[in-house]
Short mmCIF file of C-alpha atoms (C1' of nucleotides) in Angstrom, two decimals:
data_model
loop_
_atom_site.label_atom_id
_atom_site.label_comp_id
_atom_site.label_asym_id
_atom_site.label_seq_id
_atom_site.Cartn_x
_atom_site.Cartn_y
_atom_site.Cartn_z
CA MET A 1 95.98 100.89 -191.31
CA ALA A 2 96.90 97.34 -191.04
CA LYS A 3 99.12 95.80 -188.51
CA ARG A 4 102.81 95.95 -188.28
CA THR A 5 105.06 93.00 -188.31
CA THR A 6 106.05 92.34 -184.74
CA VAL A 7 102.79 93.04 -183.02
CA GLU A 8 99.64 91.61 -184.46
CA VAL A 9 97.66 88.74 -183.13
CA HIS A 10 96.85 90.36 -179.87
CA GLN A 11 93.45 91.84 -179.89
CA ALA A 12 92.07 88.53 -181.05
CA GLU A 13 91.44 87.36 -177.47
CA PRO A 14 89.68 90.11 -175.61
CA CYS A 15 88.86 87.59 -172.87
CA CYS A 16 86.07 89.77 -171.67
CA ALA A 17 84.06 92.80 -172.53
CA PRO A 18 85.29 96.25 -171.55
CA VAL A 19 84.43 97.20 -168.03
CA MET A 20 82.19 99.94 -169.38
CA THR A 21 80.16 97.49 -171.38
CA ALA A 22 79.20 94.63 -169.11
CA PRO A 23 79.73 93.51 -165.51
CA LEU A 24 82.81 91.39 -165.07
CA GLN A 25 82.31 87.78 -164.05
CA PRO A 26 83.91 86.93 -160.69
CA GLU A 27 86.34 84.49 -162.20
CA GLN A 28 87.50 86.91 -164.88
CA ALA A 29 87.81 89.58 -162.22
CA VAL A 30 90.26 87.41 -160.28
CA ASP A 31 92.27 86.91 -163.42
CA MET A 32 92.41 90.57 -164.37
CA ALA A 33 92.96 91.78 -160.82
CA LYS A 34 96.08 89.67 -160.61
CA MET A 35 97.57 91.61 -163.50
CA PHE A 36 96.39 95.00 -162.30
CA LYS A 37 97.78 94.30 -158.86
CA ALA A 38 101.17 93.68 -160.42
CA LEU A 39 100.92 97.11 -162.03
CA GLY A 40 99.90 98.69 -158.74
CA ASP A 41 103.41 99.54 -157.65
CA PRO A 42 105.38 102.50 -159.02
CA ILE A 43 108.62 100.53 -159.19
CA ARG A 44 107.01 97.72 -161.16
CA LEU A 45 105.32 100.15 -163.51
CA ARG A 46 108.66 101.74 -164.27
CA ILE A 47 110.34 98.37 -164.67
CA LEU A 48 107.63 97.29 -167.07
CA SER A 49 107.86 100.49 -169.06
CA LEU A 50 111.65 100.10 -169.30
CA ILE A 51 111.21 96.56 -170.58
CA ALA A 52 108.35 97.40 -172.90
CA SER A 53 109.85 100.51 -174.36
CA SER A 54 113.22 98.95 -175.08
CA GLN A 55 113.62 97.45 -178.47
CA ASP A 56 112.68 93.81 -178.29
CA GLU A 57 114.19 92.97 -174.93
CA CYS A 58 116.04 94.26 -171.93
CA CYS A 59 118.72 92.91 -169.61
CA VAL A 60 118.27 92.88 -165.86
CA CYS A 61 121.56 94.67 -165.44
CA ASP A 62 120.12 97.63 -167.35
CA LEU A 63 117.13 97.69 -165.04
CA SER A 64 119.04 97.52 -161.77
CA SER A 65 121.08 100.54 -162.68
CA SER A 66 117.90 102.62 -163.01
CA PHE A 67 116.79 102.14 -159.44
CA ASP A 68 118.18 102.72 -156.02
CA LEU A 69 117.14 99.31 -154.81
CA SER A 70 118.92 96.12 -153.89
CA ALA A 71 119.25 93.37 -156.46
CA PRO A 72 116.93 91.00 -154.55
CA THR A 73 114.22 93.65 -154.59
CA ILE A 74 114.46 94.14 -158.34
CA SER A 75 114.43 90.39 -158.75
CA TYR A 76 111.34 90.17 -156.59
CA HIS A 77 109.48 92.73 -158.69
CA LEU A 78 110.45 90.93 -161.85
CA LYS A 79 109.07 87.74 -160.41
CA VAL A 80 105.77 89.43 -159.65
CA LEU A 81 105.55 90.73 -163.21
CA ARG A 82 106.46 87.31 -164.56
CA GLU A 83 103.88 85.48 -162.46
CA ALA A 84 101.27 88.01 -163.56
CA ASP A 85 102.06 87.03 -167.15
CA LEU A 86 103.09 90.56 -168.01
CA VAL A 87 106.67 89.76 -168.98
CA ASP A 88 108.69 86.79 -170.20
CA SER A 89 112.26 86.05 -169.31
CA ASP A 90 114.98 84.27 -171.15
CA ARG A 91 118.46 83.41 -169.92
CA ARG A 92 121.31 83.58 -172.43
CA GLY A 93 124.65 82.91 -170.88
CA THR A 94 125.34 85.04 -167.89
CA TRP A 95 122.51 87.48 -168.48
CA VAL A 96 118.75 87.25 -168.28
CA TYR A 97 116.62 89.16 -170.76
CA TYR A 98 113.04 90.28 -170.28
CA ARG A 99 110.34 90.94 -172.88
CA PRO A 100 106.82 92.37 -172.50
CA ARG A 101 103.88 90.07 -173.08
CA THR A 102 102.02 92.40 -175.37
CA GLU A 103 99.01 90.16 -175.73
CA ASN A 104 98.20 90.62 -172.07
CA LEU A 105 99.01 94.32 -172.01
CA GLY A 106 96.58 94.64 -174.88
CA ARG A 107 93.92 92.75 -172.97
CA LEU A 108 94.23 95.09 -170.01
CA SER A 109 94.12 98.10 -172.28
CA ALA A 110 91.02 96.78 -174.00
CA ILE A 111 89.15 96.08 -170.80
CA LEU A 112 89.58 99.68 -169.66
CA ALA A 113 88.74 101.18 -173.02
CA VAL A 114 86.01 103.75 -173.04
CA PRO A 115 83.46 103.32 -175.83
CA GLY A 116 83.57 106.19 -178.23
CA VAL A 117 87.07 107.14 -177.21
CA PRO A 118 89.61 105.45 -179.40
CA ALA A 119 92.45 104.55 -177.08
CA VAL A 120 94.86 106.28 -179.28
CA VAL A 121 98.22 104.86 -179.67
CA GLY A 122 101.12 107.13 -180.04
CA CYS A 123 103.57 106.92 -182.85
CA SER A 124 102.11 106.09 -186.18
CA MET B 1 92.47 126.33 -172.90
CA ALA B 2 88.81 125.62 -172.63
CA LYS B 3 87.18 122.29 -172.71
CA ARG B 4 84.60 121.56 -175.30
CA THR B 5 81.88 119.06 -174.96
CA THR B 6 82.16 116.50 -172.24
CA VAL B 7 82.36 113.66 -174.67
CA GLU B 8 85.66 114.41 -176.23
CA VAL B 9 87.65 115.72 -173.36
CA HIS B 10 88.93 112.32 -172.54
CA GLN B 11 91.72 111.38 -174.77
CA ALA B 12 92.96 114.92 -174.80
CA GLU B 13 95.23 114.47 -171.79
CA PRO B 14 97.13 111.28 -172.20
CA CYS B 15 99.33 112.39 -169.32
CA CYS B 16 102.11 110.18 -170.51
CA ALA B 17 103.21 108.06 -173.38
CA PRO B 18 102.17 104.42 -173.56
CA VAL B 19 104.34 102.14 -171.55
CA MET B 20 105.52 100.51 -174.77
CA THR B 21 106.74 103.79 -176.13
CA ALA B 22 108.86 105.46 -173.49
CA PRO B 23 110.01 104.85 -169.93
CA LEU B 24 107.65 106.24 -167.34
CA GLN B 25 108.88 109.07 -165.17
CA PRO B 26 108.96 108.21 -161.46
CA GLU B 27 106.37 110.80 -160.57
CA GLN B 28 103.95 109.68 -163.26
CA ALA B 29 104.53 106.10 -162.18
CA VAL B 30 103.37 106.94 -158.66
CA ASP B 31 100.27 108.53 -160.08
CA MET B 32 99.38 105.67 -162.36
CA ALA B 33 100.27 102.98 -159.84
CA LYS B 34 97.77 104.45 -157.43
CA MET B 35 95.02 103.82 -159.93
CA PHE B 36 96.24 100.39 -160.97
CA LYS B 37 96.51 99.37 -157.34
CA ALA B 38 92.87 100.25 -156.88
CA LEU B 39 92.05 97.91 -159.76
CA GLY B 40 94.20 95.17 -158.26
CA ASP B 41 91.41 93.59 -156.27
CA PRO B 42 88.75 91.34 -157.79
CA ILE B 43 85.97 92.85 -155.70
CA ARG B 44 86.88 96.38 -156.73
CA LEU B 45 87.15 95.40 -160.37
CA ARG B 46 83.64 93.96 -160.24
CA ILE B 47 82.32 96.99 -158.39
CA LEU B 48 83.86 99.28 -160.98
CA SER B 49 82.46 97.25 -163.84
CA LEU B 50 79.00 97.33 -162.26
CA ILE B 51 79.24 101.10 -161.93
CA ALA B 52 80.72 101.65 -165.36
CA SER B 53 78.43 99.33 -167.23
CA SER B 54 75.26 100.71 -165.70
CA GLN B 55 73.64 103.49 -167.60
CA ASP B 56 74.97 106.76 -166.27
CA GLU B 57 75.11 105.91 -162.59
CA CYS B 58 74.55 103.30 -159.97
CA CYS B 59 73.25 103.24 -156.41
CA VAL B 60 75.25 101.68 -153.59
CA CYS B 61 72.26 99.58 -152.63
CA ASP B 62 72.44 97.87 -156.02
CA LEU B 63 76.11 97.12 -155.49
CA SER B 64 75.82 95.67 -152.00
CA SER B 65 73.28 93.14 -153.15
CA SER B 66 75.75 91.75 -155.67
CA PHE B 67 78.34 90.72 -153.11
CA ASP B 68 78.48 88.54 -150.05
CA LEU B 69 80.30 91.20 -148.07
CA SER B 70 79.42 93.49 -145.20
CA ALA B 71 78.33 97.04 -145.91
CA PRO B 72 81.47 98.55 -144.36
CA THR B 73 83.60 96.46 -146.67
CA ILE B 74 81.74 97.62 -149.77
CA SER B 75 82.00 101.17 -148.50
CA TYR B 76 85.72 100.73 -147.99
CA HIS B 77 86.23 99.52 -151.55
CA LEU B 78 84.20 102.42 -152.90
CA LYS B 79 86.39 104.78 -150.95
CA VAL B 80 89.50 103.26 -152.47
CA LEU B 81 88.05 103.66 -155.96
CA ARG B 82 87.03 107.24 -155.17
CA GLU B 83 90.44 108.20 -153.81
CA ALA B 84 92.05 106.68 -156.88
CA ASP B 85 89.93 109.04 -158.99
CA LEU B 86 88.26 106.17 -160.76
CA VAL B 87 84.72 106.96 -159.66
CA ASP B 88 82.71 109.93 -158.49
CA SER B 89 79.93 109.87 -155.96
CA ASP B 90 76.91 112.02 -155.51
CA ARG B 91 74.35 111.92 -152.73
CA ARG B 92 70.74 112.59 -153.65
CA GLY B 93 68.38 112.22 -150.77
CA THR B 94 68.77 108.93 -149.02
CA TRP B 95 70.87 107.27 -151.66
CA VAL B 96 74.37 107.74 -152.95
CA TYR B 97 75.08 107.30 -156.64
CA TYR B 98 78.38 106.43 -158.24
CA ARG B 99 79.65 107.22 -161.73
CA PRO B 100 82.82 106.12 -163.52
CA ARG B 101 85.47 108.73 -164.25
CA THR B 102 85.91 107.83 -167.85
CA GLU B 103 88.71 110.31 -168.45
CA ASN B 104 90.93 108.36 -166.08
CA LEU B 105 89.83 104.94 -167.29
CA GLY B 106 90.78 106.17 -170.72
CA ARG B 107 94.19 107.28 -169.51
CA LEU B 108 94.91 103.88 -168.05
CA SER B 109 93.75 102.19 -171.20
CA ALA B 110 95.93 104.43 -173.30
CA ILE B 111 99.03 103.86 -171.25
CA LEU B 112 98.76 100.10 -171.73
CA ALA B 113 97.95 100.32 -175.40
CA VAL B 114 100.14 98.32 -177.69
CA PRO B 115 101.32 100.24 -180.75
CA GLY B 116 99.85 98.78 -183.88
CA VAL B 117 97.01 97.18 -182.04
CA PRO B 118 93.99 99.43 -181.92
CA ALA B 119 92.41 98.81 -178.54
CA VAL B 120 89.10 98.44 -180.16
CA VAL B 121 86.02 99.11 -178.22
CA GLY B 122 82.44 98.26 -178.45
CA CYS B 123 81.34 95.82 -181.00
CA SER B 124 83.03 92.70 -182.08
"C1'" DT C 1 60.38 115.25 -132.69
"C1'" DG C 2 61.62 110.51 -132.79
"C1'" DA C 3 62.26 106.09 -135.15
"C1'" DA C 4 64.00 103.80 -139.19
"C1'" DT C 5 66.96 103.20 -143.07
"C1'" DG C 6 71.11 104.01 -146.25
"C1'" DG C 7 76.00 104.84 -145.99
"C1'" DA C 8 80.27 106.16 -144.04
"C1'" DT C 9 83.69 105.96 -140.37
"C1'" DC C 10 86.24 103.76 -136.38
"C1'" DG C 11 89.04 100.28 -134.17
"C1'" DA C 12 90.79 95.78 -134.13
"C1'" DT C 13 92.59 91.73 -136.38
"C1'" DC C 14 95.10 88.98 -139.49
"C1'" DG C 15 97.38 88.12 -143.57
"C1'" DC C 16 100.00 89.70 -147.34
"C1'" DC C 17 103.71 92.72 -149.40
"C1'" DA C 18 108.09 95.43 -150.20
"C1'" DT C 19 112.50 95.46 -148.68
"C1'" DC C 20 116.95 93.83 -147.26
"C1'" DG C 21 121.22 90.84 -146.05
"C1'" DA C 22 122.71 86.32 -146.56
"C1'" DT C 23 122.96 82.47 -149.34
"C1'" DA C 24 122.31 79.56 -153.45
"C1'" DT C 25 122.64 78.70 -158.49
"C1'" DG C 26 124.35 78.92 -163.06
"C1'" DG C 27 127.72 80.34 -166.40
"C1'" DG C 28 131.96 82.39 -168.33
"C1'" DA C 29 137.14 83.27 -167.65
"C1'" DG C 30 141.50 81.78 -166.34
"C1'" DC D 1 138.71 72.86 -161.27
"C1'" DT D 2 138.29 77.42 -159.16
"C1'" DC D 3 137.09 82.03 -158.82
"C1'" DC D 4 133.99 85.56 -160.04
"C1'" DC D 5 129.94 87.75 -161.68
"C1'" DA D 6 124.84 88.09 -162.70
"C1'" DT D 7 120.30 86.61 -160.91
"C1'" DA D 8 117.42 84.12 -158.10
"C1'" DT D 9 115.81 82.35 -153.69
"C1'" DC D 10 115.40 82.36 -148.49
"C1'" DG D 11 114.18 84.26 -144.02
"C1'" DA D 12 113.13 88.06 -141.28
"C1'" DT D 13 110.81 92.42 -140.52
"C1'" DG D 14 107.94 96.47 -140.58
"C1'" DG D 15 104.05 98.29 -142.69
"C1'" DC D 16 99.90 98.30 -145.33
"C1'" DG D 17 95.31 96.24 -146.80
"C1'" DA D 18 90.81 93.61 -146.54
"C1'" DT D 19 87.45 92.48 -143.48
"C1'" DC D 20 84.13 92.89 -139.77
"C1'" DG D 21 81.11 94.59 -135.71
"C1'" DA D 22 79.99 98.71 -133.51
"C1'" DT D 23 78.97 103.27 -134.03
"C1'" DC D 24 77.99 107.62 -136.17
"C1'" DC D 25 75.75 110.86 -139.65
"C1'" DA D 26 72.11 112.20 -142.90
"C1'" DT D 27 67.58 111.89 -144.67
"C1'" DT D 28 63.00 110.44 -144.90
"C1'" DC D 29 58.66 109.28 -142.77
"C1'" DA D 30 55.27 108.81 -139.11
#
DNA sequence: TGAATGGATCGATCGCCATCGATATGGGAG
DNA sequence: CTCCCATATCGATGGCGATCGATCCATTCA
């Protein structure tokens, strides 16, 4: 099964071997930990999943309405995700749109992959 | 529903759809975030990769020698990984051995998987 | 039984993090 | 230009997290 149109390139840069395969180098560990730390908050995980599961992109106004948190707090979490290279943002007029950075999500997925267990991916 | 062999149990319980596929439920997000938070520290990532990449299991004494940290600190990080259900420990005589909990590593990998991009494992 | 060693726990410290109200910035709408 | 709305930034605060020395617990060995 070949690749689909919008997502492709990604697994080209694994950046480092799966954690099950070889010890992580300290420098790579710092890099990866930065991303995992950004995922280490329930609110941010939900924000990311809202962004990633929306078609193409997602407006901040849609996000805010899903949480019982102040706007500055949502903005703060988005900044953390942005600085962890997990999402990209793009202002168009009054609104700001967010997109997932699938190449980095794929890297994180790959590094946790368990040999012999295909990390299945839903929806064919 | 009975389990079969230990090898294949893993991907059986994805627990939730990949983040790219559907929004995470708050409760699941709390669950997953706990594990990601444990991975959000470079030292813990390296400890986990040492445990996971060793054959079968790994003694604490081998870990300590790889870091320039006090024994209590290593022990603290191991506790965090244990409480996040990412490793299991097992005392045999004087030494304590740690093993990765591959079923949960697999779950994390699966949740970050990008549709259309097989999170290939092993060889490349 | 007592000493020695591997690990875990305790208590303290210090820095970082999540949250908010207040304020700034950047674009439409009038 | 002026007002308003959507986001972002600032500053403060309360709480959690990483680290260490001291201490405790378990096991082996003399």
